[in-house]
mmCIF file of C-alpha atoms in Angstrom:
data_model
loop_
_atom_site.group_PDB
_atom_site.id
_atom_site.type_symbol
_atom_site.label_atom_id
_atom_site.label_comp_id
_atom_site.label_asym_id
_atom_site.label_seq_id
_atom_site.Cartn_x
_atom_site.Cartn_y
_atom_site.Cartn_z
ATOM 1 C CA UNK A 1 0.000 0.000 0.000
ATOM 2 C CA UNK A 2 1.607 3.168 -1.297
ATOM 3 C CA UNK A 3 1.501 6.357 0.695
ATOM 4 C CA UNK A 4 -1.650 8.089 -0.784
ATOM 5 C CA UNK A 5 -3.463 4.599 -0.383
ATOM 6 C CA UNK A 6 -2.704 4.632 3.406
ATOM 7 C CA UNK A 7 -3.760 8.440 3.922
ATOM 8 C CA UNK A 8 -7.486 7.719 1.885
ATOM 9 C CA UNK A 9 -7.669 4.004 4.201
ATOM 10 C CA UNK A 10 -6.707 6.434 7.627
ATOM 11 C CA UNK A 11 -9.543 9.334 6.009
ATOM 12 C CA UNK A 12 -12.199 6.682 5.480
ATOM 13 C CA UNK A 13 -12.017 4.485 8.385
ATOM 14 C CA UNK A 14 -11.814 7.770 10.500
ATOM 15 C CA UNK A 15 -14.952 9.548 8.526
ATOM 16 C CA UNK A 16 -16.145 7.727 5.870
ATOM 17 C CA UNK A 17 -19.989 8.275 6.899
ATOM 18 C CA UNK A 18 -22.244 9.948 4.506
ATOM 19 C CA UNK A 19 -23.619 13.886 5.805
ATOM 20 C CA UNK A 20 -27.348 11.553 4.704
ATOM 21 C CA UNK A 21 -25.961 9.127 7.156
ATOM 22 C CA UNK A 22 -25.420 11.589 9.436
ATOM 23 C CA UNK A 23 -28.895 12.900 9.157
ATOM 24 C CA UNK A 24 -30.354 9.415 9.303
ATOM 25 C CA UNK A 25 -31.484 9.058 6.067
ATOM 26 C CA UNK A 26 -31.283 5.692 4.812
ATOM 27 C CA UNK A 27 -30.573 6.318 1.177
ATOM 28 C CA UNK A 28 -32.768 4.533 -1.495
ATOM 29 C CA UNK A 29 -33.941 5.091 -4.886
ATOM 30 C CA UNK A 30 -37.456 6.227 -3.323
ATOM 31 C CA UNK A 31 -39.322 9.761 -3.374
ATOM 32 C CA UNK A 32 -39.167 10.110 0.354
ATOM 33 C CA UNK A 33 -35.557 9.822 0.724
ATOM 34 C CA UNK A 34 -34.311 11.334 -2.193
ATOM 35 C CA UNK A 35 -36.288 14.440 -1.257
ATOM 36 C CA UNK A 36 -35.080 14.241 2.675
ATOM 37 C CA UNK A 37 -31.496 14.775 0.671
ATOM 38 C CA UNK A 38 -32.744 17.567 -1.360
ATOM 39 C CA UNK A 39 -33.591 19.167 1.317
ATOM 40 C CA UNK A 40 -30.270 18.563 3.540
ATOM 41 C CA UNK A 41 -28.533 19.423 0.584
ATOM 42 C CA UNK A 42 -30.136 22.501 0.193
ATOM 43 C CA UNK A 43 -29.276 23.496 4.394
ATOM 44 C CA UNK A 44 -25.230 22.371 3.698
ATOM 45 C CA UNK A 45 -25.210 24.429 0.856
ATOM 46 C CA UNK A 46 -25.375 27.669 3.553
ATOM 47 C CA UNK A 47 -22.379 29.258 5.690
ATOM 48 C CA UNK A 48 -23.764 27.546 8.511
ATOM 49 C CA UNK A 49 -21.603 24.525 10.541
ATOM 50 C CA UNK A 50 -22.281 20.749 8.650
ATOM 51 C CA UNK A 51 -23.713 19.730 12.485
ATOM 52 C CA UNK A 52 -26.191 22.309 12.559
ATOM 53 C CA UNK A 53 -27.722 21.899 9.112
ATOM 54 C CA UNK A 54 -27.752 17.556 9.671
ATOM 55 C CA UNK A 55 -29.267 18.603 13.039
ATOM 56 C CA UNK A 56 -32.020 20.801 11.224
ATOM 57 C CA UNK A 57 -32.580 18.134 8.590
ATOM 58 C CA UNK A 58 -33.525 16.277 11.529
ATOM 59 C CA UNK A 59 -35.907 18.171 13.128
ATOM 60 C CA UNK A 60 -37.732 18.857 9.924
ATOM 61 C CA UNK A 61 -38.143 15.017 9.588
ATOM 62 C CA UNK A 62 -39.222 14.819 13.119
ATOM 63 C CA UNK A 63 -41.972 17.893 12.984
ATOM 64 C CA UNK A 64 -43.463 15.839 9.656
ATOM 65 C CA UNK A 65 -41.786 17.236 6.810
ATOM 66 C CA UNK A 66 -40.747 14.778 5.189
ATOM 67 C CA UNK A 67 -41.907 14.359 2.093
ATOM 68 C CA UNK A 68 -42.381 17.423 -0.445
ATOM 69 C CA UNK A 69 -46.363 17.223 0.024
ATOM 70 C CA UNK A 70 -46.112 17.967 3.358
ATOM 71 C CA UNK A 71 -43.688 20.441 3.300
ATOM 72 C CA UNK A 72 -45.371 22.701 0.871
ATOM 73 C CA UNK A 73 -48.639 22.414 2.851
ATOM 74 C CA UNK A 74 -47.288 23.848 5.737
ATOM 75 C CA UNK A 75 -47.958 26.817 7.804
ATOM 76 C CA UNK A 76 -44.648 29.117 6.979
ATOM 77 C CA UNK A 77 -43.977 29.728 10.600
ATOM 78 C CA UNK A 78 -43.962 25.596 11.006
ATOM 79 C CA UNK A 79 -41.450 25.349 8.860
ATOM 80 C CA UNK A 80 -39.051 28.574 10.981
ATOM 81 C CA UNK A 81 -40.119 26.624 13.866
ATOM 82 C CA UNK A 82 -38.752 23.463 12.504
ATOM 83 C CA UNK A 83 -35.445 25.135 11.478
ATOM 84 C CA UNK A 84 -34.948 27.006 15.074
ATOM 85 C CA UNK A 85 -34.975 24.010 16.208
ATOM 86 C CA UNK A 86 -32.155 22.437 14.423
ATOM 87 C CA UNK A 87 -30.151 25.643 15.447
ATOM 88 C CA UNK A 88 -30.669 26.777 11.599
ATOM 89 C CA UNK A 89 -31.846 30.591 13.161
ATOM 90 C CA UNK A 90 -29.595 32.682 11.066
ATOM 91 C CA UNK A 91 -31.602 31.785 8.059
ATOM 92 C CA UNK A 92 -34.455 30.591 9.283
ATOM 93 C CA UNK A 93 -37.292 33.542 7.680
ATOM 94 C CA UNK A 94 -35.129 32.841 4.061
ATOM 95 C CA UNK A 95 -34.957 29.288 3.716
ATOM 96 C CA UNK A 96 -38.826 28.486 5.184
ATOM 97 C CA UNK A 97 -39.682 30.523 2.340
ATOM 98 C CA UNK A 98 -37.277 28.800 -0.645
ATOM 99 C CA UNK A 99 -38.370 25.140 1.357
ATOM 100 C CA UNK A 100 -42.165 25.591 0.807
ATOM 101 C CA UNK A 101 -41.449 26.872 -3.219
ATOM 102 C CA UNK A 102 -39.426 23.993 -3.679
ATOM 103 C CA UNK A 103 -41.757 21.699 -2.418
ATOM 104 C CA UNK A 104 -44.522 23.112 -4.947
ATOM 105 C CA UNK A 105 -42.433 23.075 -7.901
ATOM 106 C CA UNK A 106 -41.150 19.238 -7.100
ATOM 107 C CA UNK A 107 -44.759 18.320 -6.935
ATOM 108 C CA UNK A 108 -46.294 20.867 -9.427
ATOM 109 C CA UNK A 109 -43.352 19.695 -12.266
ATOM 110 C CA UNK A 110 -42.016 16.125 -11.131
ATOM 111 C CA UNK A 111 -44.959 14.940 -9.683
ATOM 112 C CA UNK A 112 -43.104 15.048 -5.994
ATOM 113 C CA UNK A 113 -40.693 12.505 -7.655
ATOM 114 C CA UNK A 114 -37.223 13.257 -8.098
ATOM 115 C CA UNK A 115 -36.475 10.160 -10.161
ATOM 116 C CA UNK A 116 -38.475 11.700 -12.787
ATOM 117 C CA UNK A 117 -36.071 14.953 -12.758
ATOM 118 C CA UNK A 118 -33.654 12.014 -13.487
ATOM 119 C CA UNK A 119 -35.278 10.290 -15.980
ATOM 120 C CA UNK A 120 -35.632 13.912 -17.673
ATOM 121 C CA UNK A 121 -31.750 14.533 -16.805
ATOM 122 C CA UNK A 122 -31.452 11.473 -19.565
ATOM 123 C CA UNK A 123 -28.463 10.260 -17.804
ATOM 124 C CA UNK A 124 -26.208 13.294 -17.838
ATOM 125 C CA UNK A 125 -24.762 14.360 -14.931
ATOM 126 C CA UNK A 126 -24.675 17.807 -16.115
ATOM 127 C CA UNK A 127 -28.178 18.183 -16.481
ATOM 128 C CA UNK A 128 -28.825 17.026 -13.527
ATOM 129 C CA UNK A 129 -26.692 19.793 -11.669
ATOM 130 C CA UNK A 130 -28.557 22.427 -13.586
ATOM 131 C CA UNK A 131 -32.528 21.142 -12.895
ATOM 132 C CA UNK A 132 -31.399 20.789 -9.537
ATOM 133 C CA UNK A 133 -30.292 24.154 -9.729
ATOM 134 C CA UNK A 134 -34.098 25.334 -10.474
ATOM 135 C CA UNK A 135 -35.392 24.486 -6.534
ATOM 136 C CA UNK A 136 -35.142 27.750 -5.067
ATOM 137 C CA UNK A 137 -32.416 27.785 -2.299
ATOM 138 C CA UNK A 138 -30.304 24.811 -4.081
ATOM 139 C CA UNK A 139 -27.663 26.833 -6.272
ATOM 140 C CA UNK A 140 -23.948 25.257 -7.543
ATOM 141 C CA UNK A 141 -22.963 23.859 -4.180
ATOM 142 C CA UNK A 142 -26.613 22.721 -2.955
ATOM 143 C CA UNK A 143 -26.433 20.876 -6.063
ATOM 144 C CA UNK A 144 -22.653 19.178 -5.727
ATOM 145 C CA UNK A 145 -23.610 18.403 -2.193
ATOM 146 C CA UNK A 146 -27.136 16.124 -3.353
ATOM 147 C CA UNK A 147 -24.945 14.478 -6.365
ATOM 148 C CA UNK A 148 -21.990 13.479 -3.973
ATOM 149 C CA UNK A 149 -24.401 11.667 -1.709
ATOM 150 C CA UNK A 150 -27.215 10.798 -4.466
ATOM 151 C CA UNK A 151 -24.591 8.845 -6.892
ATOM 152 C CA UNK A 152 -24.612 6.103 -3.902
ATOM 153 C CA UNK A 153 -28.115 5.445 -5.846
ATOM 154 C CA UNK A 154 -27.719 7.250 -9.133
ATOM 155 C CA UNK A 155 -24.798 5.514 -10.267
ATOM 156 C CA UNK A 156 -24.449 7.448 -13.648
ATOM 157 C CA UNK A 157 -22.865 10.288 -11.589
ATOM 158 C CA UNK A 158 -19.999 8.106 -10.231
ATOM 159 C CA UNK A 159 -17.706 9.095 -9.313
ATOM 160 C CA UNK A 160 -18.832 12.731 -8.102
ATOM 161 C CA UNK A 161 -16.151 14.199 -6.885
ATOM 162 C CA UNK A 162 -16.766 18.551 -6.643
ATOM 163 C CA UNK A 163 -14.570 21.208 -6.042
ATOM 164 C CA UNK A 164 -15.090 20.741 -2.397
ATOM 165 C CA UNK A 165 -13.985 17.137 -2.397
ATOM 166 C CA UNK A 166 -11.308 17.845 -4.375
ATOM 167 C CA UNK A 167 -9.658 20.290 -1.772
ATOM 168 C CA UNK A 168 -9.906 18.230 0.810
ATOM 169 C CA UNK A 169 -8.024 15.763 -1.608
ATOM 170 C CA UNK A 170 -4.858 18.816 -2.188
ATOM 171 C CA UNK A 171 -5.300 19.485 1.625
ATOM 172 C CA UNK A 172 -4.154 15.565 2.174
ATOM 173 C CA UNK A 173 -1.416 16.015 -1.044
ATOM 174 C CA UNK A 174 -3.374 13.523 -2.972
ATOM 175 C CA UNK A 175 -4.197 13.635 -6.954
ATOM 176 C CA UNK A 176 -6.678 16.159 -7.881
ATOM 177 C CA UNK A 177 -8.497 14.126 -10.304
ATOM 178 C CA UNK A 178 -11.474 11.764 -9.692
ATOM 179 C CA UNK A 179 -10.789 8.834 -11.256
ATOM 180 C CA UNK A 180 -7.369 8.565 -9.938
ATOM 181 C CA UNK A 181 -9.036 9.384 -6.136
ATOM 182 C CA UNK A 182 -11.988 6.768 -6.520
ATOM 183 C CA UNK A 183 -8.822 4.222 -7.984
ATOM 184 C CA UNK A 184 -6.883 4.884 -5.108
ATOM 185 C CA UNK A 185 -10.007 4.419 -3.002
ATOM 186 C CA UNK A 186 -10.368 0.121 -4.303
ATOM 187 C CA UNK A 187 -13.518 -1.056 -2.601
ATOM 188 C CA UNK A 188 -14.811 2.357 -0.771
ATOM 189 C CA UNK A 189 -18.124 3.642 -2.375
ATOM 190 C CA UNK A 190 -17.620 6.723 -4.429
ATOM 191 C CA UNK A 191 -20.612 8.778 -1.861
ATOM 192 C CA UNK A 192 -18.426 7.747 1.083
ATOM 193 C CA UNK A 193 -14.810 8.689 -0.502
ATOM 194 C CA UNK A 194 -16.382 12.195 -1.218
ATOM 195 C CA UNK A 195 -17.546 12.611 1.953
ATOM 196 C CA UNK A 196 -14.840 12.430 3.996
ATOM 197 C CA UNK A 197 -12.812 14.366 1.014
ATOM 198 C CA UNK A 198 -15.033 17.022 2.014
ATOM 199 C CA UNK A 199 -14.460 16.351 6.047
ATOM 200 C CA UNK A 200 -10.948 16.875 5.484
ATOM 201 C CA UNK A 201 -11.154 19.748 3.361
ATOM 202 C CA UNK A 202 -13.929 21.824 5.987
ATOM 203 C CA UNK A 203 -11.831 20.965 9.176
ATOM 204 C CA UNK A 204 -8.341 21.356 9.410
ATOM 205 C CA UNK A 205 -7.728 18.885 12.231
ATOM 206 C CA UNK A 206 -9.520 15.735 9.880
ATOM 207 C CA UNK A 207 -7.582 16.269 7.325
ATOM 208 C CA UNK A 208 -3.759 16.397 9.924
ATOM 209 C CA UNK A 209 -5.103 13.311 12.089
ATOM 210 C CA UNK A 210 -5.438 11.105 9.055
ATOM 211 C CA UNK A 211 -1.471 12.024 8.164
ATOM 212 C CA UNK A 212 -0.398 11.521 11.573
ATOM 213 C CA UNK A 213 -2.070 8.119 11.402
ATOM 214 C CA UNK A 214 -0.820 7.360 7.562
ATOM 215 C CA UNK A 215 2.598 7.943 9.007
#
């Protein structure tokens, strides 16, 4: 095992667990979860701590709003309820608002169904990015973050490695290009490899313990 395999083994045993992990969200092919990722994807995509938007993802699961139905039929001050709850205050007026129109539009143009935004994506990853890009709240990033943990189902965007992921990978001194990364990587799923990338390159002391422990 050369030296860049030993620092990606030390990075994923240490924090290879999906942010939909994190947020309990057991990740299948299925409207509900798929749209529980939309939405933490959309909360990440904020300067706001990783804890406190997989902590609000959570609490909008656990006050019902969990599927897009449900969200858009909502009292507004629910849904800033919901958020202040997860700690997600900062935002909290904004991103009630861009929650409930992205809940219409998802049901209103996909039928509440992301798969069908897939199936109209046609397989390409960049059309993907930019529909996703139409939910109000989910710009560039929002959309990077639901591809790096969506290809664990969508395998046509495999391996998703963003710009985030990517400088986690220069923070370690690994290879800056995907393929080489996810070769590296043998056996680890793409989803997980990118998210611990993106723990190393978001907190300074990840990305120096898995060194230390590379050697």
């Amino acid at each position: 095992m050369n030296r860049d395999e030993r620092v990606l083994r030390a990075l994923v045993d240490a924090h290879g667990r999906t942010y939909a992990e994190e947020a309990g969200i057991r990740l299948r092919d299925t409207p509900q979860p798929l749209y529980r990722l939309l939405v933490l994807a959309h909360l990440l995509s904020a300067r706001i701590r990783g804890s406190v938007a997989v902590a609000t993802a959570r609490a909008l699961h656990e006050a019902g709003l969990r599927d897009p139905r449900r969200m858009a039929g909502a009292d507004w001050q629910e849904r800033v309820d919901a958020l202040g709850r997860g700690g997600y205050r900062r935002y909290d007026e904004r991103t009630a608002t861009q929650l409930g129109d992205a809940a219409a539009l998802l049901t209103e143009r996909w039928g509440g169904d992301l798969r069908r935004l897939r199936k109209e994506a046609g397989g390409e990853v960049s059309a993907l990015r930019r529909l996703l890009q139409e939910f109000p709240g989910v710009g560039p990033a929002g959309a990077d973050i639901f591809l790096r943990e969506a290809q664990r189902v969508w395998p046509e965007a495999a391996p998703y490695l963003d710009g985030k992921a990517l400088q986690g990978a220069d923070r370690l001194g690994l290879p800056q290009d995907p393929d080489r990364l996810a070769k590296l990587a043998g056996t680890t799923e793409p989803a997980v490899l990118a998210a611990a990338l993106v723990r190393a390159a978001v907190d300074g002391e990840v990305a120096e313990d898995c060194l230390d422990r590379a050697g």
